[in-house]
mmCIF file of C-alpha atoms in Angstrom:
data_model
loop_
_atom_site.group_PDB
_atom_site.id
_atom_site.type_symbol
_atom_site.label_atom_id
_atom_site.label_comp_id
_atom_site.label_asym_id
_atom_site.label_seq_id
_atom_site.Cartn_x
_atom_site.Cartn_y
_atom_site.Cartn_z
ATOM 1 C CA MET A 1 62.827 110.425 188.986
ATOM 2 C CA SER A 2 60.452 112.215 186.636
ATOM 3 C CA ARG A 3 62.802 115.076 185.732
ATOM 4 C CA ILE A 4 65.153 115.010 182.734
ATOM 5 C CA ALA A 5 67.657 117.715 181.823
ATOM 6 C CA VAL A 6 68.223 118.194 178.075
ATOM 7 C CA ILE A 7 71.562 119.897 177.395
ATOM 8 C CA ASP A 8 73.455 121.457 174.504
ATOM 9 C CA PHE A 9 76.904 123.033 174.362
ATOM 10 C CA GLU A 10 78.473 125.348 171.807
ATOM 11 C CA THR A 11 82.249 125.003 171.791
ATOM 12 C CA THR A 12 85.494 126.084 170.141
ATOM 13 C CA GLY A 13 86.005 122.645 168.578
ATOM 14 C CA ILE A 14 85.199 118.966 168.749
ATOM 15 C CA SER A 15 87.317 117.683 171.634
ATOM 16 C CA PRO A 16 88.042 118.964 175.134
ATOM 17 C CA GLY A 17 90.933 116.495 175.122
ATOM 18 C CA GLN A 18 92.585 118.680 172.475
ATOM 19 C CA GLY A 19 92.122 121.876 174.473
ATOM 20 C CA ASP A 20 88.742 122.903 173.089
ATOM 21 C CA ARG A 21 86.395 124.613 175.520
ATOM 22 C CA ALA A 22 82.713 125.420 175.802
ATOM 23 C CA THR A 23 81.473 128.887 174.860
ATOM 24 C CA GLU A 24 77.773 128.457 175.659
ATOM 25 C CA VAL A 25 75.571 126.011 177.539
ATOM 26 C CA ALA A 26 71.806 125.632 177.654
ATOM 27 C CA ILE A 27 69.638 123.185 179.586
ATOM 28 C CA VAL A 28 65.909 122.551 179.252
ATOM 29 C CA LEU A 29 64.363 120.871 182.267
ATOM 30 C CA LEU A 30 61.469 118.506 181.597
ATOM 31 C CA GLU A 31 59.151 117.092 184.225
ATOM 32 C CA ARG A 32 56.650 114.452 183.167
ATOM 33 C CA GLY A 33 57.098 115.482 179.562
ATOM 34 C CA GLN A 34 56.582 119.212 180.117
ATOM 35 C CA VAL A 35 59.155 122.017 180.059
ATOM 36 C CA VAL A 36 59.346 123.457 183.572
ATOM 37 C CA ASP A 37 62.526 125.572 183.419
ATOM 38 C CA ARG A 38 65.425 126.687 181.228
ATOM 39 C CA PHE A 39 69.044 127.673 181.816
ATOM 40 C CA GLN A 40 71.302 129.402 179.287
ATOM 41 C CA SER A 41 74.587 131.288 179.453
ATOM 42 C CA LEU A 42 77.596 132.196 177.401
ATOM 43 C CA MET A 43 80.840 131.447 179.238
ATOM 44 C CA ASN A 44 84.365 132.794 179.182
ATOM 45 C CA ALA A 45 86.918 129.992 179.292
ATOM 46 C CA GLY A 46 89.779 132.290 178.262
ATOM 47 C CA VAL A 47 90.274 130.700 174.855
ATOM 48 C CA HIS A 48 90.102 132.030 171.306
ATOM 49 C CA ILE A 49 87.102 131.168 169.120
ATOM 50 C CA PRO A 50 88.179 130.279 165.567
ATOM 51 C CA ALA A 51 86.572 132.276 162.781
ATOM 52 C CA PHE A 52 84.805 129.255 161.291
ATOM 53 C CA ILE A 53 83.155 128.549 164.660
ATOM 54 C CA THR A 54 81.943 132.144 164.851
ATOM 55 C CA GLN A 55 80.564 131.780 161.335
ATOM 56 C CA LEU A 56 78.731 128.588 162.377
ATOM 57 C CA THR A 57 77.364 129.744 165.729
ATOM 58 C CA GLY A 58 77.378 133.530 165.616
ATOM 59 C CA ILE A 59 79.271 133.549 168.942
ATOM 60 C CA THR A 60 82.173 136.007 168.807
ATOM 61 C CA ASN A 61 85.278 136.488 170.920
ATOM 62 C CA ALA A 62 83.850 139.799 172.120
ATOM 63 C CA MET A 63 80.695 138.042 173.322
ATOM 64 C CA VAL A 64 82.571 135.504 175.446
ATOM 65 C CA ARG A 65 84.982 138.118 176.809
ATOM 66 C CA ALA A 66 81.943 139.860 178.294
ATOM 67 C CA ALA A 67 80.478 136.575 179.608
ATOM 68 C CA PRO A 68 80.820 135.140 183.131
ATOM 69 C CA PRO A 69 83.786 132.838 183.865
ATOM 70 C CA ALA A 70 83.247 129.281 182.698
ATOM 71 C CA ALA A 71 83.687 127.832 186.200
ATOM 72 C CA ALA A 72 80.942 130.066 187.604
ATOM 73 C CA VAL A 73 78.560 129.188 184.762
ATOM 74 C CA MET A 74 79.188 125.476 185.210
ATOM 75 C CA ALA A 75 78.613 125.689 188.953
ATOM 76 C CA ASP A 76 75.257 127.327 188.233
ATOM 77 C CA ALA A 77 74.479 124.714 185.569
ATOM 78 C CA ALA A 78 75.312 121.838 187.916
ATOM 79 C CA HIS A 79 73.075 123.352 190.595
ATOM 80 C CA PHE A 80 70.286 123.764 188.024
ATOM 81 C CA VAL A 81 70.530 120.105 186.916
ATOM 82 C CA GLY A 82 70.976 118.659 190.392
ATOM 83 C CA ALA A 83 70.537 114.897 190.337
ATOM 84 C CA ALA A 84 68.378 114.844 187.188
ATOM 85 C CA PRO A 85 69.559 112.424 184.492
ATOM 86 C CA MET A 86 70.511 114.052 181.212
ATOM 87 C CA VAL A 87 69.751 113.799 177.494
ATOM 88 C CA ALA A 88 71.492 115.329 174.488
ATOM 89 C CA HIS A 89 71.487 114.947 170.743
ATOM 90 C CA ASN A 90 74.785 113.174 170.006
ATOM 91 C CA ALA A 91 75.244 112.826 173.739
ATOM 92 C CA SER A 92 78.819 111.560 173.588
ATOM 93 C CA PHE A 93 79.852 115.078 172.496
ATOM 94 C CA ASP A 94 77.889 116.994 175.135
ATOM 95 C CA ARG A 95 78.760 114.531 177.876
ATOM 96 C CA ARG A 96 82.486 115.002 177.196
ATOM 97 C CA TYR A 97 82.102 118.757 177.606
ATOM 98 C CA TRP A 98 79.850 118.395 180.668
ATOM 99 C CA VAL A 99 82.487 116.240 182.346
ATOM 100 C CA ALA A 100 85.450 118.359 181.186
ATOM 101 C CA GLU A 101 83.978 121.755 182.050
ATOM 102 C CA LEU A 102 82.822 120.573 185.470
ATOM 103 C CA ALA A 103 86.305 119.134 186.048
ATOM 104 C CA HIS A 104 87.783 122.559 185.254
ATOM 105 C CA ALA A 105 85.420 123.923 187.910
ATOM 106 C CA GLY A 106 86.492 121.230 190.386
ATOM 107 C CA MET A 107 83.115 119.519 190.363
ATOM 108 C CA PRO A 108 81.943 115.942 189.680
ATOM 109 C CA ALA A 109 79.665 114.963 186.806
ATOM 110 C CA PRO A 110 77.763 111.855 187.939
ATOM 111 C CA GLN A 111 74.673 112.226 185.758
ATOM 112 C CA PRO A 112 73.892 109.446 183.254
ATOM 113 C CA PHE A 113 73.195 110.489 179.657
ATOM 114 C CA ALA A 114 70.738 109.219 177.072
ATOM 115 C CA CYS A 115 71.161 110.105 173.409
ATOM 116 C CA THR A 116 68.392 111.172 171.021
ATOM 117 C CA VAL A 117 70.596 110.248 168.048
ATOM 118 C CA LEU A 118 70.791 106.646 169.208
ATOM 119 C CA LEU A 119 67.126 106.559 170.162
ATOM 120 C CA SER A 120 66.008 107.980 166.816
ATOM 121 C CA ARG A 121 68.175 105.472 164.952
ATOM 122 C CA ARG A 122 66.518 102.628 166.858
ATOM 123 C CA LEU A 123 62.949 103.881 166.534
ATOM 124 C CA TYR A 124 62.952 105.730 163.201
ATOM 125 C CA PRO A 125 65.194 103.880 160.735
ATOM 126 C CA GLU A 126 63.050 105.339 157.951
ATOM 127 C CA ALA A 127 64.207 108.901 158.720
ATOM 128 C CA PRO A 128 66.409 110.235 155.894
ATOM 129 C CA SER A 129 68.871 111.654 158.432
ATOM 130 C CA HIS A 130 69.313 111.604 162.179
ATOM 131 C CA LYS A 131 70.760 115.086 162.459
ATOM 132 C CA LEU A 132 68.747 117.238 164.831
ATOM 133 C CA GLY A 133 67.518 119.777 162.297
ATOM 134 C CA HIS A 134 66.540 117.068 159.842
ATOM 135 C CA LEU A 135 64.571 115.144 162.488
ATOM 136 C CA VAL A 136 62.845 118.353 163.583
ATOM 137 C CA ASP A 137 61.724 118.906 159.992
ATOM 138 C CA PHE A 138 60.857 115.224 159.493
ATOM 139 C CA PHE A 139 58.445 115.313 162.452
ATOM 140 C CA HIS A 140 57.305 118.904 161.831
ATOM 141 C CA LEU A 141 58.519 119.948 165.270
ATOM 142 C CA PRO A 142 58.880 123.642 166.065
ATOM 143 C CA ARG A 143 62.163 125.368 165.332
ATOM 144 C CA THR A 144 62.800 127.509 168.376
ATOM 145 C CA GLY A 145 65.651 129.708 167.159
ATOM 146 C CA ARG A 146 68.917 129.737 165.268
ATOM 147 C CA ALA A 147 70.571 126.333 164.886
ATOM 148 C CA HIS A 148 73.982 126.024 166.549
ATOM 149 C CA ARG A 149 72.972 128.229 169.446
ATOM 150 C CA ALA A 150 72.720 126.269 172.644
ATOM 151 C CA LEU A 151 69.216 127.162 173.809
ATOM 152 C CA ALA A 152 67.601 126.658 170.403
ATOM 153 C CA ASP A 153 69.305 123.284 169.987
ATOM 154 C CA ALA A 154 68.462 122.192 173.545
ATOM 155 C CA GLU A 155 64.824 123.135 173.024
ATOM 156 C CA MET A 156 64.661 121.245 169.718
ATOM 157 C CA ALA A 157 66.298 118.197 171.352
ATOM 158 C CA ALA A 158 63.699 118.438 174.126
ATOM 159 C CA GLU A 159 60.929 118.510 171.521
ATOM 160 C CA LEU A 160 62.428 115.439 169.875
ATOM 161 C CA LEU A 161 62.693 113.643 173.212
ATOM 162 C CA GLN A 162 59.031 114.396 173.918
ATOM 163 C CA ARG A 163 58.125 112.955 170.493
ATOM 164 C CA ILE A 164 60.179 109.824 171.207
ATOM 165 C CA GLN A 165 58.488 109.300 174.572
ATOM 166 C CA HIS A 166 55.050 109.958 173.066
ATOM 167 C CA ASP A 167 55.659 107.380 170.328
ATOM 168 C CA LEU A 168 56.920 104.831 172.839
ATOM 169 C CA ARG A 169 53.673 105.226 174.757
ATOM 170 C CA THR A 170 51.237 105.349 171.837
ATOM 171 C CA ARG A 171 52.903 103.215 169.155
ATOM 172 C CA HIS A 172 54.740 100.701 171.312
ATOM 173 C CA GLY A 173 52.629 100.605 174.478
ATOM 174 C CA VAL A 174 55.460 101.454 176.869
ATOM 175 C CA ALA A 175 53.716 102.810 179.940
ATOM 176 C CA GLU A 176 56.688 104.662 181.426
ATOM 177 C CA PRO A 177 59.545 105.419 179.004
ATOM 178 C CA ASP A 178 61.693 107.015 181.699
ATOM 179 C CA HIS A 179 65.407 107.804 181.489
ATOM 180 C CA ARG A 180 66.487 104.352 182.649
ATOM 181 C CA PHE A 181 64.313 102.784 179.961
ATOM 182 C CA LEU A 182 65.749 105.117 177.304
ATOM 183 C CA CYS A 183 69.300 104.162 178.263
ATOM 184 C CA ALA A 184 68.476 100.480 177.889
ATOM 185 C CA LEU A 185 66.621 101.065 174.623
ATOM 186 C CA GLN A 186 69.488 102.960 173.003
ATOM 187 C CA ALA A 187 71.794 100.034 173.759
ATOM 188 C CA CYS A 188 69.608 97.565 171.847
ATOM 189 C CA THR A 189 70.600 96.229 168.496
ATOM 190 C CA ARG A 190 67.914 96.338 165.835
ATOM 191 C CA ALA A 191 67.595 92.566 166.105
ATOM 192 C CA ALA A 192 67.002 92.725 169.861
ATOM 193 C CA LEU A 193 64.654 95.715 169.760
ATOM 194 C CA PRO A 194 61.317 93.967 168.966
ATOM 195 C CA LYS A 195 61.711 91.518 171.850
ATOM 196 C CA PHE A 196 62.776 94.279 174.214
ATOM 197 C CA LEU A 197 59.777 96.439 173.329
ATOM 198 C CA ALA A 198 57.429 93.461 173.539
ATOM 199 C CA ARG A 199 58.599 92.717 177.065
ATOM 200 C CA ALA A 200 58.169 96.361 178.045
ATOM 201 C CA THR A 201 54.661 96.395 176.583
ATOM 202 C CA ALA A 202 53.630 93.168 178.294
ATOM 203 C CA SER A 203 54.543 94.488 181.715
ATOM 204 C CA PRO A 204 55.872 97.868 182.868
ATOM 205 C CA SER A 205 58.299 95.968 185.102
ATOM 206 C CA GLY A 206 58.842 93.132 182.672
ATOM 207 C CA TRP A 207 61.714 94.642 180.757
ATOM 208 C CA SER A 208 65.231 94.402 182.066
ATOM 209 C CA ALA A 209 67.937 97.042 181.842
ATOM 210 C CA THR A 210 70.324 94.202 180.991
ATOM 211 C CA ALA A 211 68.119 92.728 178.270
ATOM 212 C CA CYS A 212 70.104 94.464 175.547
ATOM 213 C CA LYS A 213 73.404 94.219 177.387
ATOM 214 C CA PRO A 214 74.225 97.944 177.272
ATOM 215 C CA THR A 215 77.848 98.917 177.630
ATOM 216 C CA ALA A 216 79.006 101.658 179.980
ATOM 217 C CA ALA A 217 79.715 103.851 176.954
ATOM 218 C CA GLN A 218 76.206 103.367 175.593
ATOM 219 C CA ILE A 219 74.581 104.194 178.927
ATOM 220 C CA GLY A 220 76.808 107.249 179.029
ATOM 221 C CA GLY A 221 75.455 108.343 175.690
ATOM 222 C CA ALA A 222 78.073 107.379 173.123
ATOM 223 C CA PRO A 223 76.527 106.950 169.660
#
């Protein structure tokens, strides 16, 4: 599949397991490396937003009270994504909220996740930081809006993903760095990475998804 959905959530805290909920979701849909569509919405999950979160994101309790119910937003988001595999920056965080918010809506979350944090750590160890904003500045990528708002962060993560795929093609000779390849790559240790990339360069079908022995958590996007 040539489509990839790049997602970002803004939330009331760090863990849906502790009762935190999403306040905003944005998804940038890429097809063959080009942005073809976007989805963004605030959502009302019926929970209070702490003041420090409002200070970080600019999202207020009044804003989410006027937003659509979280279940309706997530149903729309799931329809927008469809069967496309997903990518996020620090994907373990966004995947937890994707799964949890869809569960609240009574819907499954089967999509696999790749993580641009893990991928950037593997490919760019020279970067001074692997935070999204720092990588955007490091590569002189466009800043598309206020950080810690979902659409701006999703668009910057999409820009970073496009840079990663471009570098895999031009610097490493990987003909088709698709989502399945990215999931295998992010599971590689640094020691295994040169051999893995060499096999991928030698033959588009020569690499193996098991070459780096990815764990289920790594394929899911855990950093």
